[in-house]
mmCIF file of C-alpha atoms in Angstrom:
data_model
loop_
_atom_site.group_PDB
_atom_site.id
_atom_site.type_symbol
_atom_site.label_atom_id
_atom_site.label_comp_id
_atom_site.label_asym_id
_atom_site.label_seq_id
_atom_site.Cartn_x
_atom_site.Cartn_y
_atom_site.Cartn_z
ATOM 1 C CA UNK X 1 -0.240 6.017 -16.431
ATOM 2 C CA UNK X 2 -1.344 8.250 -13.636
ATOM 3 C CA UNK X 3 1.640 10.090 -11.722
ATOM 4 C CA UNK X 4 1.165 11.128 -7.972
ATOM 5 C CA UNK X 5 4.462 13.297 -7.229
ATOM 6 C CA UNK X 6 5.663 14.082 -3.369
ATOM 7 C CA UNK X 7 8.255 16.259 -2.366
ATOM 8 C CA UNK X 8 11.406 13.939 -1.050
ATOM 9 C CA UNK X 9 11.406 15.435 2.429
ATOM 10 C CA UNK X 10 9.813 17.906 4.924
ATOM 11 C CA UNK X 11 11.234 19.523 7.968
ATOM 12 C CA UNK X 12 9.511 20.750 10.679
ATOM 13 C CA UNK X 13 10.478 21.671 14.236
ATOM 14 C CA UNK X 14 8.482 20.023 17.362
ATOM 15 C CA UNK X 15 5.043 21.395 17.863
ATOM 16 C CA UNK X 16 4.549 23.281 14.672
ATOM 17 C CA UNK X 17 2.709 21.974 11.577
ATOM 18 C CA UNK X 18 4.055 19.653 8.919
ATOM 19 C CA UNK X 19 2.201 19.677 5.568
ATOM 20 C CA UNK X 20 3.012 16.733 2.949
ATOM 21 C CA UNK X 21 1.728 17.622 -0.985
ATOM 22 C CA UNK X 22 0.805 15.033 -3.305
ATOM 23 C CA UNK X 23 -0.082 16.179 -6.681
ATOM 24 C CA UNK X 24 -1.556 14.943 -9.664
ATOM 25 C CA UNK X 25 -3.656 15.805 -12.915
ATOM 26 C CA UNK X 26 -6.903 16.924 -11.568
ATOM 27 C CA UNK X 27 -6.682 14.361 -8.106
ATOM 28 C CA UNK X 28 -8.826 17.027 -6.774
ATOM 29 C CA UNK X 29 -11.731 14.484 -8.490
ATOM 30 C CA UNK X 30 -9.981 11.492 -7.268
ATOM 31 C CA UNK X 31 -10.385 10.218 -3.363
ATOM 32 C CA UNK X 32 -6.536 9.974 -2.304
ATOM 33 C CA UNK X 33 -5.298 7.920 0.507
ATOM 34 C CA UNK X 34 -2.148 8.400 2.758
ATOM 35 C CA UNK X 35 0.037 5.782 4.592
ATOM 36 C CA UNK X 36 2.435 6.563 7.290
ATOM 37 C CA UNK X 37 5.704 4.237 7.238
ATOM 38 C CA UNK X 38 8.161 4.103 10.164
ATOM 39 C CA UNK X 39 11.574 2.049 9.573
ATOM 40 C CA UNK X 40 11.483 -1.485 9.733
ATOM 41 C CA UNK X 41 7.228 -1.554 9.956
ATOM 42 C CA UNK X 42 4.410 -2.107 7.579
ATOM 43 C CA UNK X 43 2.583 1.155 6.145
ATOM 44 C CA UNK X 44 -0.239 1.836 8.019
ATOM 45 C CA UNK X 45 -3.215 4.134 7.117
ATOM 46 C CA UNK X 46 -3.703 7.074 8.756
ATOM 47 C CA UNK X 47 -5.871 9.099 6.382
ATOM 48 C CA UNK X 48 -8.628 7.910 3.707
ATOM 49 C CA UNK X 49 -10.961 9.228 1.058
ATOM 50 C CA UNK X 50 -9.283 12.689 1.391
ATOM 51 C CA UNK X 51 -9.908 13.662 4.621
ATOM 52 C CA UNK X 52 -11.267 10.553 7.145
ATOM 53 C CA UNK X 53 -8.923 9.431 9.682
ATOM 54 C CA UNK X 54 -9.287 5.496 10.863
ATOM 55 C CA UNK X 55 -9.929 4.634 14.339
ATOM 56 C CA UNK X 56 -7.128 5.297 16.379
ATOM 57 C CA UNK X 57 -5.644 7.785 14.589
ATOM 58 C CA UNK X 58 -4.657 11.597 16.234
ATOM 59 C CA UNK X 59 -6.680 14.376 15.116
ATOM 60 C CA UNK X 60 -4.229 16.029 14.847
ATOM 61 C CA UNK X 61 -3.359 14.085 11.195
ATOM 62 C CA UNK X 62 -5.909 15.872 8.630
ATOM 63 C CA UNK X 63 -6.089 15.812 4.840
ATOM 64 C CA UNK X 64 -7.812 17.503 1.956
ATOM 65 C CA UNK X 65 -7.414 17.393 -1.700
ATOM 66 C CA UNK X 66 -8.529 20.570 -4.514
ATOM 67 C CA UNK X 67 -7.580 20.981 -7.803
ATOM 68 C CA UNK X 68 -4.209 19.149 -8.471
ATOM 69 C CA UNK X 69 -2.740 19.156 -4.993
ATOM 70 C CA UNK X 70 -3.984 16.899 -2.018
ATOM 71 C CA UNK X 71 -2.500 17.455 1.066
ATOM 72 C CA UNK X 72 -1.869 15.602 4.493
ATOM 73 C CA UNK X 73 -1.325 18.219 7.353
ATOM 74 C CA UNK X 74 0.234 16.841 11.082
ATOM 75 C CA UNK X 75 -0.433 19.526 13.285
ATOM 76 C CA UNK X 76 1.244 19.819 16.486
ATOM 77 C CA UNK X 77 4.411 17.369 15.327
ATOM 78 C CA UNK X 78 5.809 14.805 18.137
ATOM 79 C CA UNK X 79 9.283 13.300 17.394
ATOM 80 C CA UNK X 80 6.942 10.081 16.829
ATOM 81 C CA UNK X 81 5.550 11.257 13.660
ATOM 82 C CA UNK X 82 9.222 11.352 11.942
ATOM 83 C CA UNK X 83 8.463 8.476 9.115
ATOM 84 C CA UNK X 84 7.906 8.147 5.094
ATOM 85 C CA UNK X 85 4.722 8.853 4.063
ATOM 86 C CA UNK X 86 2.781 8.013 0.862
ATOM 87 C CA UNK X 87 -0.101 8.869 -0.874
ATOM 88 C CA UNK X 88 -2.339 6.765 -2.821
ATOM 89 C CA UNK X 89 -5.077 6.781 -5.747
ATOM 90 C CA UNK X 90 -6.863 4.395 -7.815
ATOM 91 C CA UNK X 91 -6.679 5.611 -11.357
ATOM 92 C CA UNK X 92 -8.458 4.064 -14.433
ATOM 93 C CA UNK X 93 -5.391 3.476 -16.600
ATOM 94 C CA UNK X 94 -3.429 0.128 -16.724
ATOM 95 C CA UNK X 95 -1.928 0.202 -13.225
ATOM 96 C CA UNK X 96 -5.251 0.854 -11.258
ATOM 97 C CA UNK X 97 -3.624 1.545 -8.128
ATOM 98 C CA UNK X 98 -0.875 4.543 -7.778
ATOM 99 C CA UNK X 99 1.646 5.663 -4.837
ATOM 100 C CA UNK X 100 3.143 8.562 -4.564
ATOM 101 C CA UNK X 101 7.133 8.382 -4.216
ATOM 102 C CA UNK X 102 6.837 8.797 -0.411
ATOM 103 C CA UNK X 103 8.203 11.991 1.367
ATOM 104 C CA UNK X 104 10.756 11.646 4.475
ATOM 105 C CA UNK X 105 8.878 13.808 7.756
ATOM 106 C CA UNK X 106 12.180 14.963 9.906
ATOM 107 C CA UNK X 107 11.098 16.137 13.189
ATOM 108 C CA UNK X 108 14.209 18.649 14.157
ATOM 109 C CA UNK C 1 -7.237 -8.570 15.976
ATOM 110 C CA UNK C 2 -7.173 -8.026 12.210
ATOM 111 C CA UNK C 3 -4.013 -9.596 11.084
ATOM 112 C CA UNK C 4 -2.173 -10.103 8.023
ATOM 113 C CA UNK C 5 0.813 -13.073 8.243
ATOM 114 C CA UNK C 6 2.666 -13.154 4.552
ATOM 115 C CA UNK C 7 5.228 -16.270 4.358
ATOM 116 C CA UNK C 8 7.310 -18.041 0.961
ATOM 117 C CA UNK C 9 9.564 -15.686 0.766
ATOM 118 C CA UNK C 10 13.762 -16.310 -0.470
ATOM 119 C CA UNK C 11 16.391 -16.327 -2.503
ATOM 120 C CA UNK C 12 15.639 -17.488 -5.875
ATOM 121 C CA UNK C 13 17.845 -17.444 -9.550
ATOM 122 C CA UNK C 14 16.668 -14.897 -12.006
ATOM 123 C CA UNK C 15 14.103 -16.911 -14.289
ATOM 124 C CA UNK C 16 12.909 -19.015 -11.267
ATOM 125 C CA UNK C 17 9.465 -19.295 -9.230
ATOM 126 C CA UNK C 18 8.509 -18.537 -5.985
ATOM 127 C CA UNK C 19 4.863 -18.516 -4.310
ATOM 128 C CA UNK C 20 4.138 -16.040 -1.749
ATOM 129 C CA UNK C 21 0.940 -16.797 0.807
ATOM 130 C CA UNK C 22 -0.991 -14.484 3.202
ATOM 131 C CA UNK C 23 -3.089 -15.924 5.969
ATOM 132 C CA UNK C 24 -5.446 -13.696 7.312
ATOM 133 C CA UNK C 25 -7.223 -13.538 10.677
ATOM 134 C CA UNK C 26 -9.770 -12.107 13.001
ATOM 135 C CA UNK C 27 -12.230 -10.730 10.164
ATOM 136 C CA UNK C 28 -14.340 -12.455 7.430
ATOM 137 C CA UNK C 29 -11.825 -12.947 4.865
ATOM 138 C CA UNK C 30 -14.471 -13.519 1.901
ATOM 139 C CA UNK C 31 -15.797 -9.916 2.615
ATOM 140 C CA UNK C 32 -12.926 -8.137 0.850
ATOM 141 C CA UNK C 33 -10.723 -7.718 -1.609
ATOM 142 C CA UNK C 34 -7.011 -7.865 -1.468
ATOM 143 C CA UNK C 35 -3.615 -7.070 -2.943
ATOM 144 C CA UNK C 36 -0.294 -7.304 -3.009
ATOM 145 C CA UNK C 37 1.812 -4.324 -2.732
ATOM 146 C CA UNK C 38 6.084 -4.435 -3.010
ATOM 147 C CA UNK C 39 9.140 -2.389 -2.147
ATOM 148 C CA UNK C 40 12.505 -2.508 -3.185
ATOM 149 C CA UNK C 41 15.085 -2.231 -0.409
ATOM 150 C CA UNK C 42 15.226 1.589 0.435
ATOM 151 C CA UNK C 43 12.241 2.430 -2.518
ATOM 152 C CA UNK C 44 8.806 3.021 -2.560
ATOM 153 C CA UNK C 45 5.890 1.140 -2.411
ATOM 154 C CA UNK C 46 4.173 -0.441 -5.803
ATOM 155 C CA UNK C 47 1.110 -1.821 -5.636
ATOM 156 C CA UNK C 48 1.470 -5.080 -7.553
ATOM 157 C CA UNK C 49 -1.889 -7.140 -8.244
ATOM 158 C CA UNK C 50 -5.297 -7.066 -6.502
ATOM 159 C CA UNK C 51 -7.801 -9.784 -6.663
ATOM 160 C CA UNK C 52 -12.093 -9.142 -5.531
ATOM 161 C CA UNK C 53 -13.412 -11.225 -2.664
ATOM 162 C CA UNK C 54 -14.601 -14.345 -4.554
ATOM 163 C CA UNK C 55 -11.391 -14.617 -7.233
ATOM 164 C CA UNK C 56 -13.524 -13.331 -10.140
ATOM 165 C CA UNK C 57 -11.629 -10.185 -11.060
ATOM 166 C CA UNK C 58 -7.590 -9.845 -10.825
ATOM 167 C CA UNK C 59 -5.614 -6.935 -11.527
ATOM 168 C CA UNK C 60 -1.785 -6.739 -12.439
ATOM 169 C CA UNK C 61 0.411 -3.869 -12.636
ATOM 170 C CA UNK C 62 2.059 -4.197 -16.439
ATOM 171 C CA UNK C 63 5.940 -4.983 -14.763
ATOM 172 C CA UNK C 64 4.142 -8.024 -13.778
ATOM 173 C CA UNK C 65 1.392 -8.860 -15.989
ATOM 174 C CA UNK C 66 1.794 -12.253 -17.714
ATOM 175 C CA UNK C 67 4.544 -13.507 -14.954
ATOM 176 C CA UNK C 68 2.818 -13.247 -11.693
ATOM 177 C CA UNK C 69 -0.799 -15.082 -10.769
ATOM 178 C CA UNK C 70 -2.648 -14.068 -7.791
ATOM 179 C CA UNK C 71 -5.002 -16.780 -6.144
ATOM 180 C CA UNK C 72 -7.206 -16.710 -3.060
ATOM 181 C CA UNK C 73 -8.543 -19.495 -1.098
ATOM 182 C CA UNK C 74 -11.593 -18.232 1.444
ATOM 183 C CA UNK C 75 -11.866 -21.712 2.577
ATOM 184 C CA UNK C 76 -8.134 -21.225 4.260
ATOM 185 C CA UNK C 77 -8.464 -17.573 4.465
ATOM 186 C CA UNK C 78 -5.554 -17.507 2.517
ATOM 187 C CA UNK C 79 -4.094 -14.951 -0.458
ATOM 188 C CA UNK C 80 -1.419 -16.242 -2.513
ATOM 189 C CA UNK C 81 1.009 -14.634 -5.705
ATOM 190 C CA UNK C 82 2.472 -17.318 -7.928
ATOM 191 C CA UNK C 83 5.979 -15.749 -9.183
ATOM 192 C CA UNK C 84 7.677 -16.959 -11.971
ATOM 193 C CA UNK C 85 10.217 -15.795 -14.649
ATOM 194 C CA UNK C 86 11.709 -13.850 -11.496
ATOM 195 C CA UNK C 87 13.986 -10.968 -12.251
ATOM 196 C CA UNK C 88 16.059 -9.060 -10.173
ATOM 197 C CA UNK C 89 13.965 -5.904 -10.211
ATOM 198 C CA UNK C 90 10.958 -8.273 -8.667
ATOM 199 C CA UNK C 91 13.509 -8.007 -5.102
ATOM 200 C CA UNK C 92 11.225 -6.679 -2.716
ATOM 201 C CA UNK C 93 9.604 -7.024 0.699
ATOM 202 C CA UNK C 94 6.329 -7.954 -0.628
ATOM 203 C CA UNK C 95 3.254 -6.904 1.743
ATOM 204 C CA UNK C 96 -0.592 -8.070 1.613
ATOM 205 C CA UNK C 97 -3.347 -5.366 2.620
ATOM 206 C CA UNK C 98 -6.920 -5.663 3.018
ATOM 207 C CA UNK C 99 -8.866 -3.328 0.701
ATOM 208 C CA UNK C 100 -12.063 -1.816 2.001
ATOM 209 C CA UNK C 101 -14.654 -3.534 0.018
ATOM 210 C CA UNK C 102 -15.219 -6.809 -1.749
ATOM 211 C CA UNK C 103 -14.442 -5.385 -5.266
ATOM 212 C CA UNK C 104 -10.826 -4.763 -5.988
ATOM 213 C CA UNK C 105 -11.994 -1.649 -7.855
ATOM 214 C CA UNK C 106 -11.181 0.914 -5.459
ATOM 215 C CA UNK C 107 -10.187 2.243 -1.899
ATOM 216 C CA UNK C 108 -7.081 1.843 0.704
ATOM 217 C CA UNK C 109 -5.419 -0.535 2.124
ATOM 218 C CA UNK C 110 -5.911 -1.512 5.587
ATOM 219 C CA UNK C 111 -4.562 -3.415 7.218
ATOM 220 C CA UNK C 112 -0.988 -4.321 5.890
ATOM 221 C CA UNK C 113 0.767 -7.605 6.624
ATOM 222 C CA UNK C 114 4.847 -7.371 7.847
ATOM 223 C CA UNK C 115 6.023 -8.523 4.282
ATOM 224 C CA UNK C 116 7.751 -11.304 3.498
ATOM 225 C CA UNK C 117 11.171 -10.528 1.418
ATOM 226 C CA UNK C 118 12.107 -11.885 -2.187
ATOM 227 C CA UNK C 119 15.830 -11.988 -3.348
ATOM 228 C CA UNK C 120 16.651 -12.478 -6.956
ATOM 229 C CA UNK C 121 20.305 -13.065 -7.418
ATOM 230 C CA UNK C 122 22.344 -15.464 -9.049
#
């Protein structure tokens, strides 16, 4: 089955710029997803299709995905954004639908 | 306001049943697809089945395939996930989401439901 793989965690200081990988075999032809999970709450979507951002959502949370690496950049990190956040595909194997293992945004 | 409200969660024996069911509010429920998506206390999240808007096509992920049944009624805009032959790796807050399109066959979820939590212990 497809494999999306995250790094665990990402550091970043206030105001600076935060980038979360997710790769995968060629997910540059794939449209990849990413959810934003604070403790205790539901995910909730903050980017879509690569680089679209749902109503209500900061500009300042952008994506893009090339080649074998998408990526979800926070620019301009508040101590708000500190969460898990996951990436997502659908994929043609047997499980259609595939996270990433999340990665843990510290805000220092 | 687009809401999710998941409820049937407990504690239930390894090689029990349980039935989980969604009700869903504030858009046309018959419009979309949905799923169900899990995680383990302190794990990720694992999408586990996904059914189109009219119940035609369902979807399993293979750790559940042949145990689990997911069911939707549009007439009660409710989603539902028959459990049974429960193990203890099934323990998970268990969340509905709205997919984007009527289909099952692609997309993100949006919006996500609270959860409702599943314990499997003897």
């Amino acid at each position: 089955s497809y494999v999306l793989t995250q790094p665990p965690s990402v550091s970043v200081a206030p105001g600076q710029t935060a980038r979360i990988t997710c790769g995968g075999n060629n997910i540059g032809s794939k449209s990849v997803h990413w959810y934003q999970q604070k403790p205790g709450q539901a995910p909730v979507l903050v980017v879509y299709d690569d680089s679209d951002r749902p109503s209500g959502i900061p500009e300042r949370f952008s994506g893009s995905n090339s080649g074998n690496t998408a990526t979800l950049t926070i620019s301009r990190v508040e101590a708000g954004d500190e969460a898990d956040y996951y990436c997502q595909v659908w994929d043609s194997s047997s499980d259609p639908v595939v996270f990433g293992g999340g990665t843990k945004l510290t805000v220092l | 306001e687009v809401q999710l409200v998941e409820s049937g969660g407990g504690v239930v024996r390894p090689g029990g049943s349980l039935r989980l069911s969604c009700a869903a509010s504030g858009f046309t429920f018959d419009d979309y697809g949905m799923s169900w998506v899990r995680q383990a206390p302190g794990k990720g999240l694992e999408w586990v089945s996904g059914i189109n808007w009219n119940g035609g096509s369902t979807g399993y992920a293979d750790s559940v395939k042949g145990r689990f049944t997911i069911s939707r009624d549009n007439a009660k805009n409710s989603l539902y996930l028959q459990m049974n032959s429960l193990r203890a790796e099934d323990t998970a807050l268990y969340h509905c989401a709205r997919e984007p399109y009527g289909g099952n066959s692609g997309g993100w979820f949006d919006p996500w439901g609270q959860g409702t939590l599943v314990t499997v212990s003897s």
